[in-house]
mmCIF file of C-alpha atoms and ligand atoms in Angstrom:
data_model
loop_
_atom_site.group_PDB
_atom_site.id
_atom_site.type_symbol
_atom_site.label_atom_id
_atom_site.label_comp_id
_atom_site.label_asym_id
_atom_site.label_seq_id
_atom_site.Cartn_x
_atom_site.Cartn_y
_atom_site.Cartn_z
ATOM 1 C CA MET S 1119 12.101 18.033 -133.141
ATOM 2 C CA ALA S 1120 14.139 15.386 -131.367
ATOM 3 C CA THR S 1121 13.770 11.724 -132.358
ATOM 4 C CA GLN S 1122 12.885 8.864 -130.249
ATOM 5 C CA GLU S 1123 16.228 7.808 -130.768
ATOM 6 C CA ASP S 1124 17.704 11.352 -129.538
ATOM 7 C CA LEU S 1125 15.731 10.761 -126.421
ATOM 8 C CA GLU S 1126 16.949 7.405 -125.756
ATOM 9 C CA ASP S 1127 20.569 8.711 -126.181
ATOM 10 C CA ALA S 1128 19.890 11.607 -123.900
ATOM 11 C CA ARG S 1129 18.223 8.939 -121.255
ATOM 12 C CA LEU S 1130 21.155 6.566 -121.584
ATOM 13 C CA GLN S 1131 23.674 9.329 -121.154
ATOM 14 C CA GLN S 1132 22.254 10.593 -117.752
ATOM 15 C CA ILE S 1133 21.912 6.754 -116.787
ATOM 16 C CA LEU S 1134 25.906 6.707 -117.411
ATOM 17 C CA LEU S 1135 26.551 10.232 -115.977
ATOM 18 C CA GLN S 1136 24.949 9.131 -112.721
ATOM 19 C CA GLN S 1137 26.373 6.023 -112.396
ATOM 20 C CA LEU S 1138 29.952 7.322 -112.800
ATOM 21 C CA GLN S 1139 28.796 10.155 -110.003
ATOM 22 C CA SER S 1140 27.646 7.499 -107.847
ATOM 23 C CA LEU S 1141 31.197 5.608 -108.277
ATOM 24 C CA GLN S 1142 33.205 8.548 -108.192
ATOM 25 C CA ARG S 1143 31.309 9.142 -104.445
ATOM 26 C CA ALA S 1144 32.117 5.935 -103.650
ATOM 27 C CA GLY S 1145 35.921 6.642 -104.154
ATOM 28 C CA VAL S 1146 36.136 5.439 -107.387
ATOM 29 C CA ARG S 1147 39.068 7.307 -109.140
ATOM 30 C CA GLN S 1148 39.978 5.246 -112.588
ATOM 31 C CA LEU S 1149 37.876 2.660 -114.943
ATOM 32 C CA PRO S 1150 39.265 0.314 -117.299
ATOM 33 C CA ARG S 1151 39.544 1.141 -120.651
ATOM 34 C CA ALA S 1152 36.439 0.527 -122.563
ATOM 35 C CA GLY S 1153 36.998 -2.758 -124.583
ATOM 36 C CA ILE S 1154 39.618 -4.099 -122.218
ATOM 37 C CA LEU S 1155 36.809 -6.318 -120.309
ATOM 38 C CA SER S 1156 35.540 -7.601 -123.106
ATOM 39 C CA GLY S 1157 38.793 -8.224 -124.868
ATOM 40 C CA GLU S 1158 38.431 -6.233 -127.751
ATOM 41 C CA ILE S 1159 41.390 -3.725 -126.994
ATOM 42 C CA PRO S 1160 44.355 -5.261 -125.612
ATOM 43 C CA PRO S 1161 45.470 -3.332 -122.310
ATOM 44 C CA GLY S 1162 47.719 -0.384 -122.807
ATOM 45 C CA LYS S 1163 51.495 -0.749 -121.397
ATOM 46 C CA PRO S 1164 51.357 0.048 -117.504
ATOM 47 C CA ASP S 1165 52.916 3.405 -118.090
ATOM 48 C CA GLN S 1166 50.422 4.811 -120.121
ATOM 49 C CA PRO S 1167 47.653 7.057 -118.806
ATOM 50 C CA PRO S 1168 44.263 5.229 -118.325
ATOM 51 C CA ALA S 1169 42.016 6.211 -121.138
ATOM 52 C CA THR S 1170 39.109 6.712 -118.836
ATOM 53 C CA SER S 1171 39.515 8.794 -115.998
ATOM 54 C CA LEU S 1172 36.760 10.080 -113.757
ATOM 55 C CA SER S 1173 39.248 13.001 -112.304
ATOM 56 C CA PRO S 1174 43.106 14.127 -112.718
ATOM 57 C CA VAL S 1175 43.848 12.330 -109.607
ATOM 58 C CA PRO S 1176 47.100 10.128 -110.211
ATOM 59 C CA GLU S 1177 47.149 6.478 -110.621
ATOM 60 C CA MET S 1178 46.837 4.506 -107.406
ATOM 61 C CA GLN S 1179 49.212 5.036 -104.816
ATOM 62 C CA SER S 1180 50.812 2.815 -102.613
ATOM 63 C CA THR S 1181 50.470 5.729 -99.823
ATOM 64 C CA PRO S 1182 47.327 5.893 -98.247
ATOM 65 C CA SER S 1183 45.023 8.834 -98.862
ATOM 66 C CA PRO S 1184 41.078 9.377 -98.732
ATOM 67 C CA GLU S 1185 40.842 9.657 -102.156
ATOM 68 C CA ASN S 1186 42.064 6.111 -102.923
ATOM 69 C CA ALA S 1187 40.842 4.563 -99.611
ATOM 70 C CA LEU S 1188 38.540 2.126 -101.425
ATOM 71 C CA GLU S 1189 41.147 0.883 -104.330
ATOM 72 C CA GLN S 1190 43.604 0.180 -101.630
ATOM 73 C CA LEU S 1191 41.203 -1.639 -99.329
ATOM 74 C CA GLU S 1192 40.178 -3.938 -102.237
ATOM 75 C CA LEU S 1193 43.679 -5.076 -103.015
ATOM 76 C CA LEU S 1194 44.021 -5.585 -99.280
ATOM 77 C CA ARG S 1195 41.003 -8.034 -99.153
ATOM 78 C CA GLN S 1196 42.117 -9.749 -102.329
ATOM 79 C CA LYS S 1197 45.627 -10.473 -100.110
ATOM 80 C CA VAL S 1198 43.538 -11.602 -97.147
ATOM 81 C CA ALA S 1199 41.367 -13.647 -99.383
ATOM 82 C CA GLY S 1200 44.508 -15.640 -100.156
ATOM 83 C CA CYS S 1201 46.113 -15.875 -96.696
ATOM 84 C CA THR S 1202 47.045 -19.452 -95.960
ATOM 85 C CA LEU S 1203 49.449 -18.227 -92.562
ATOM 86 C CA CYS S 1204 47.473 -20.175 -89.967
ATOM 87 C CA ASP S 1205 46.805 -23.655 -91.363
ATOM 88 C CA GLU S 1206 43.735 -24.454 -89.329
ATOM 89 C CA LEU S 1207 42.114 -21.358 -89.734
ATOM 90 C CA ALA S 1208 42.535 -21.460 -93.394
ATOM 91 C CA ALA S 1209 41.547 -24.941 -93.976
ATOM 92 C CA SER S 1210 38.162 -24.507 -91.547
ATOM 93 C CA ARG S 1211 36.928 -21.230 -92.847
ATOM 94 C CA THR S 1212 33.989 -20.962 -95.335
ATOM 95 C CA GLN S 1213 35.953 -17.499 -96.419
ATOM 96 C CA THR S 1214 38.032 -14.576 -94.741
ATOM 97 C CA VAL S 1215 35.927 -11.814 -93.171
ATOM 98 C CA PHE S 1216 37.647 -8.391 -94.093
ATOM 99 C CA GLY S 1217 35.710 -5.502 -92.971
ATOM 100 C CA VAL S 1218 32.358 -3.199 -93.610
ATOM 101 C CA GLY S 1219 31.761 0.069 -94.258
ATOM 102 C CA ASN S 1220 32.818 3.609 -95.169
ATOM 103 C CA PRO S 1221 36.576 3.678 -96.093
ATOM 104 C CA GLN S 1222 36.550 7.077 -94.919
ATOM 105 C CA ALA S 1223 34.874 6.512 -91.813
ATOM 106 C CA ARG S 1224 35.981 8.537 -88.745
ATOM 107 C CA LEU S 1225 35.258 5.713 -86.517
ATOM 108 C CA CYS S 1226 36.072 2.358 -86.628
ATOM 109 C CA PHE S 1227 34.779 -0.502 -84.614
ATOM 110 C CA PHE S 1228 37.285 -2.875 -83.927
ATOM 111 C CA GLY S 1229 36.251 -6.787 -82.811
ATOM 112 C CA GLU S 1230 37.904 -9.752 -82.026
ATOM 113 C CA ALA S 1231 37.242 -12.606 -84.818
ATOM 114 C CA PRO S 1232 33.959 -13.793 -87.009
ATOM 115 C CA GLY S 1233 31.766 -16.260 -85.388
ATOM 116 C CA ARG S 1234 29.721 -18.318 -87.444
ATOM 117 C CA ASP S 1235 26.982 -15.995 -89.010
ATOM 118 C CA GLU S 1236 30.044 -13.959 -89.945
ATOM 119 C CA ASP S 1237 31.790 -17.173 -91.446
ATOM 120 C CA ARG S 1238 28.898 -17.647 -93.775
ATOM 121 C CA GLN S 1239 28.326 -14.483 -94.498
ATOM 122 C CA GLY S 1240 31.501 -12.866 -94.996
ATOM 123 C CA GLU S 1241 30.480 -9.812 -93.130
ATOM 124 C CA PRO S 1242 31.582 -8.975 -89.444
ATOM 125 C CA PHE S 1243 28.978 -8.243 -86.772
ATOM 126 C CA VAL S 1244 26.100 -10.027 -88.398
ATOM 127 C CA GLY S 1245 24.999 -12.307 -85.787
ATOM 128 C CA ARG S 1246 23.372 -11.867 -82.502
ATOM 129 C CA ALA S 1247 26.535 -9.712 -80.846
ATOM 130 C CA GLY S 1248 26.406 -8.108 -84.635
ATOM 131 C CA LYS S 1249 22.550 -7.108 -83.799
ATOM 132 C CA LEU S 1250 23.269 -5.783 -80.318
ATOM 133 C CA LEU S 1251 26.333 -3.598 -81.821
ATOM 134 C CA THR S 1252 24.135 -2.460 -84.983
ATOM 135 C CA ASP S 1253 21.585 -1.115 -82.352
ATOM 136 C CA ILE S 1254 24.410 0.709 -80.253
ATOM 137 C CA ILE S 1255 25.285 2.445 -83.679
ATOM 138 C CA HIS S 1256 21.776 3.047 -84.666
ATOM 139 C CA LYS S 1257 19.946 3.889 -81.323
ATOM 140 C CA GLY S 1258 23.032 4.691 -79.061
ATOM 141 C CA MET S 1259 24.681 6.756 -81.752
ATOM 142 C CA GLN S 1260 22.279 8.061 -83.955
ATOM 143 C CA LEU S 1261 24.398 6.571 -87.308
ATOM 144 C CA GLN S 1262 24.379 4.099 -89.513
ATOM 145 C CA ARG S 1263 26.434 0.667 -90.004
ATOM 146 C CA GLU S 1264 27.279 2.156 -93.493
ATOM 147 C CA ASP S 1265 28.882 5.769 -91.844
ATOM 148 C CA VAL S 1266 31.406 3.728 -89.531
ATOM 149 C CA TYR S 1267 33.912 0.631 -90.139
ATOM 150 C CA ILE S 1268 33.641 -2.543 -88.821
ATOM 151 C CA LEU S 1269 36.628 -5.005 -88.892
ATOM 152 C CA ASN S 1270 37.897 -7.884 -86.650
ATOM 153 C CA VAL S 1271 41.684 -8.490 -85.404
ATOM 154 C CA LEU S 1272 41.153 -11.791 -86.976
ATOM 155 C CA LYS S 1273 39.886 -12.518 -90.743
ATOM 156 C CA CYS S 1274 38.936 -16.028 -90.275
ATOM 157 C CA ARG S 1275 36.675 -17.669 -87.863
ATOM 158 C CA PRO S 1276 38.652 -19.696 -85.141
ATOM 159 C CA PRO S 1277 36.885 -23.395 -85.177
ATOM 160 C CA GLY S 1278 34.158 -23.414 -82.287
ATOM 161 C CA ASN S 1279 34.633 -19.709 -81.686
ATOM 162 C CA ARG S 1280 37.536 -20.269 -79.327
ATOM 163 C CA ASN S 1281 39.712 -17.191 -78.655
ATOM 164 C CA PRO S 1282 42.181 -16.228 -81.061
ATOM 165 C CA SER S 1283 45.699 -17.862 -80.324
ATOM 166 C CA PRO S 1284 48.702 -14.960 -79.962
ATOM 167 C CA GLU S 1285 50.217 -16.597 -83.152
ATOM 168 C CA GLU S 1286 46.944 -16.125 -85.064
ATOM 169 C CA ALA S 1287 46.495 -12.324 -84.042
ATOM 170 C CA ASN S 1288 50.414 -11.580 -84.904
ATOM 171 C CA CYS S 1289 49.925 -13.089 -88.337
ATOM 172 C CA CYS S 1290 46.541 -10.867 -88.807
ATOM 173 C CA ARG S 1291 48.365 -7.852 -87.557
ATOM 174 C CA PRO S 1292 50.036 -6.821 -90.620
ATOM 175 C CA PHE S 1293 46.231 -6.528 -92.301
ATOM 176 C CA PHE S 1294 44.565 -4.984 -89.666
ATOM 177 C CA GLU S 1295 47.169 -2.566 -89.041
ATOM 178 C CA ARG S 1296 47.222 -1.814 -92.808
ATOM 179 C CA GLN S 1297 43.020 -1.374 -92.642
ATOM 180 C CA LEU S 1298 43.474 1.434 -90.099
ATOM 181 C CA GLU S 1299 46.397 2.941 -92.081
ATOM 182 C CA ILE S 1300 44.162 3.164 -94.976
ATOM 183 C CA ILE S 1301 41.021 4.220 -93.541
ATOM 184 C CA GLN S 1302 43.040 6.796 -91.234
ATOM 185 C CA PRO S 1303 40.090 7.092 -88.735
ATOM 186 C CA GLU S 1304 40.198 9.491 -85.969
ATOM 187 C CA PHE S 1305 38.581 7.028 -83.352
ATOM 188 C CA ILE S 1306 38.730 3.495 -82.423
ATOM 189 C CA CYS S 1307 36.382 1.832 -80.204
ATOM 190 C CA CYS S 1308 37.714 -1.712 -79.631
ATOM 191 C CA LEU S 1309 35.125 -4.516 -78.501
ATOM 192 C CA GLY S 1310 36.465 -6.565 -75.690
ATOM 193 C CA THR S 1311 39.581 -7.935 -73.956
ATOM 194 C CA VAL S 1312 40.890 -9.450 -77.760
ATOM 195 C CA ALA S 1313 40.552 -6.466 -79.891
ATOM 196 C CA THR S 1314 41.651 -3.896 -76.800
ATOM 197 C CA GLN S 1315 44.709 -5.920 -75.923
ATOM 198 C CA ASN S 1316 46.065 -6.714 -79.129
ATOM 199 C CA LEU S 1317 45.346 -3.090 -80.603
ATOM 200 C CA LEU S 1318 47.056 -1.673 -77.754
ATOM 201 C CA GLN S 1319 49.900 -4.441 -76.936
ATOM 202 C CA THR S 1320 48.717 -4.870 -73.350
ATOM 203 C CA ARG S 1321 47.733 -7.344 -70.987
ATOM 204 C CA GLU S 1322 45.950 -5.337 -69.163
ATOM 205 C CA THR S 1323 41.780 -6.246 -68.356
ATOM 206 C CA ILE S 1324 39.120 -4.275 -70.361
ATOM 207 C CA GLY S 1325 37.876 -3.453 -67.072
ATOM 208 C CA ARG S 1326 40.845 -1.238 -66.033
ATOM 209 C CA LEU S 1327 41.229 -0.138 -69.905
ATOM 210 C CA ARG S 1328 37.634 0.781 -70.535
ATOM 211 C CA GLY S 1329 36.486 4.423 -69.466
ATOM 212 C CA THR S 1330 39.425 6.525 -70.743
ATOM 213 C CA VAL S 1331 40.903 7.816 -74.161
ATOM 214 C CA HIS S 1332 43.738 5.777 -75.124
ATOM 215 C CA ASN S 1333 46.153 6.715 -77.988
ATOM 216 C CA TRP S 1334 47.165 4.098 -80.937
ATOM 217 C CA GLN S 1335 49.064 6.141 -84.068
ATOM 218 C CA GLY S 1336 47.879 9.097 -83.269
ATOM 219 C CA ILE S 1337 44.114 7.415 -83.309
ATOM 220 C CA LYS S 1338 42.029 8.385 -80.105
ATOM 221 C CA VAL S 1339 40.965 4.933 -78.821
ATOM 222 C CA ILE S 1340 38.083 3.936 -76.655
ATOM 223 C CA ALA S 1341 37.889 0.331 -75.036
ATOM 224 C CA THR S 1342 34.506 -1.128 -73.648
ATOM 225 C CA TYR S 1343 32.751 -4.740 -73.682
ATOM 226 C CA HIS S 1344 32.243 -6.952 -76.340
ATOM 227 C CA PRO S 1345 28.818 -6.988 -77.427
ATOM 228 C CA ALA S 1346 29.077 -10.924 -76.974
ATOM 229 C CA TYR S 1347 29.687 -10.074 -73.453
ATOM 230 C CA LEU S 1348 26.893 -7.858 -72.606
ATOM 231 C CA LEU S 1349 24.552 -10.419 -74.121
ATOM 232 C CA ARG S 1350 25.354 -12.845 -71.256
ATOM 233 C CA ASN S 1351 25.709 -10.092 -68.813
ATOM 234 C CA PRO S 1352 23.380 -7.488 -69.390
ATOM 235 C CA ALA S 1353 24.113 -5.426 -65.931
ATOM 236 C CA ALA S 1354 27.230 -4.337 -68.061
ATOM 237 C CA LYS S 1355 25.228 -2.470 -70.283
ATOM 238 C CA LYS S 1356 25.425 0.440 -68.567
ATOM 239 C CA ASP S 1357 29.174 0.444 -68.307
ATOM 240 C CA THR S 1358 29.408 0.113 -72.299
ATOM 241 C CA TRP S 1359 26.337 3.083 -72.336
ATOM 242 C CA GLU S 1360 28.848 5.382 -70.579
ATOM 243 C CA ASP S 1361 32.116 4.355 -72.866
ATOM 244 C CA ILE S 1362 29.850 5.070 -75.906
ATOM 245 C CA GLN S 1363 28.876 8.523 -74.356
ATOM 246 C CA LEU S 1364 32.804 9.083 -73.803
ATOM 247 C CA LEU S 1365 33.037 8.610 -77.234
ATOM 248 C CA MET S 1366 30.646 10.567 -78.592
ATOM 249 C CA ARG S 1367 31.667 13.426 -76.489
ATOM 250 C CA GLU S 1368 35.483 13.348 -77.748
ATOM 251 C CA MET S 1369 33.559 12.982 -81.443
ATOM 252 C CA GLU S 1370 31.774 15.928 -81.124
ATOM 253 C CA ASN S 1371 34.646 17.634 -79.690
ATOM 254 C CA THR S 1372 36.849 17.449 -83.096
ATOM 255 C CA THR S 1373 36.150 19.390 -85.789
ATOM 256 C CA GLY S 1374 35.325 16.396 -88.417
ATOM 257 C CA ASP S 1375 32.366 16.203 -90.050
ATOM 258 C CA THR S 1376 29.385 14.452 -88.034
ATOM 259 C CA VAL S 1377 30.047 11.079 -89.613
HETATM 260 N N1 URA D 1453 32.132 -11.239 -82.655
HETATM 261 C C1 URA D 1453 33.323 -10.483 -83.037
HETATM 262 O O1 URA D 1453 34.338 -10.044 -82.205
HETATM 263 N N2 URA D 1453 33.502 -10.079 -84.477
HETATM 264 C C2 URA D 1453 32.344 -10.333 -85.247
HETATM 265 O O2 URA D 1453 32.732 -9.892 -86.365
HETATM 266 C C3 URA D 1453 31.422 -11.284 -84.933
HETATM 267 C C4 URA D 1453 31.204 -11.687 -83.412
HETATM 268 N N1 URA D 1454 36.019 -10.501 -71.428
HETATM 269 C C1 URA D 1454 35.939 -10.217 -72.352
HETATM 270 O O1 URA D 1454 36.543 -11.352 -73.384
HETATM 271 N N2 URA D 1454 35.204 -9.388 -73.242
HETATM 272 C C2 URA D 1454 34.748 -8.378 -72.129
HETATM 273 O O2 URA D 1454 34.368 -7.578 -73.057
HETATM 274 C C3 URA D 1454 34.532 -8.800 -71.456
HETATM 275 C C4 URA D 1454 35.077 -9.988 -70.798
#
């Protein structure tokens, strides 16, 4: 008969298995060797295979692939967190705001820069404009924020929410381009003038850029008004709804999953 201890062991095994499966679903492919974190076992040489591997997927590669997007994004997030290329922004920020969402999202929303709420919370689009974006995602598209990925041109808040300077946007360009390369979305929805002009490297106005499908490195790009603009100009919401419907039609017409 199973003793109390056997039952406890079985329960622990089940919990451990569930946690490993959850990590695996999140894209994690390797764990540190038992004891490394607590200092009991010295780390192995870099060329040794990891002792604990969730799958035979090779070690972290520099080439982005869906399997290691989570790790690649985490490495990039750490680089961004230490960035001091823009003196003023690095000095005034509470923290960098990297991006949030599904590392394998079909759709990325691309905004301008963190505002006060984002600077405080470390997550894009969590303030008033963010609430409107979340409504567009939930009510308009029947998706969850967790289904998509949300990022900005700038990773730091410009003081007083002024527009990013071209120099600042250029400093952040390698970061947002790399983020998009890692995620490899099929669609990018640019929110507002700054995001659209910086991604497509154009001076055209948002009024002219919205309403059609653009291409950036093989990814379909839709541009629409920024949610903060929509809050000030509710009459433009009908245009954004048209843009979102165009985006949804494009997403339905490709063979990917629903998300
Ligand atoms: N506006 C943006 O462009 N991005 C945010 O994250 C918040 C507000
Ligand atoms: N001006 C902007 O900067 N963004 C918009 O979305 C519309 C006008």
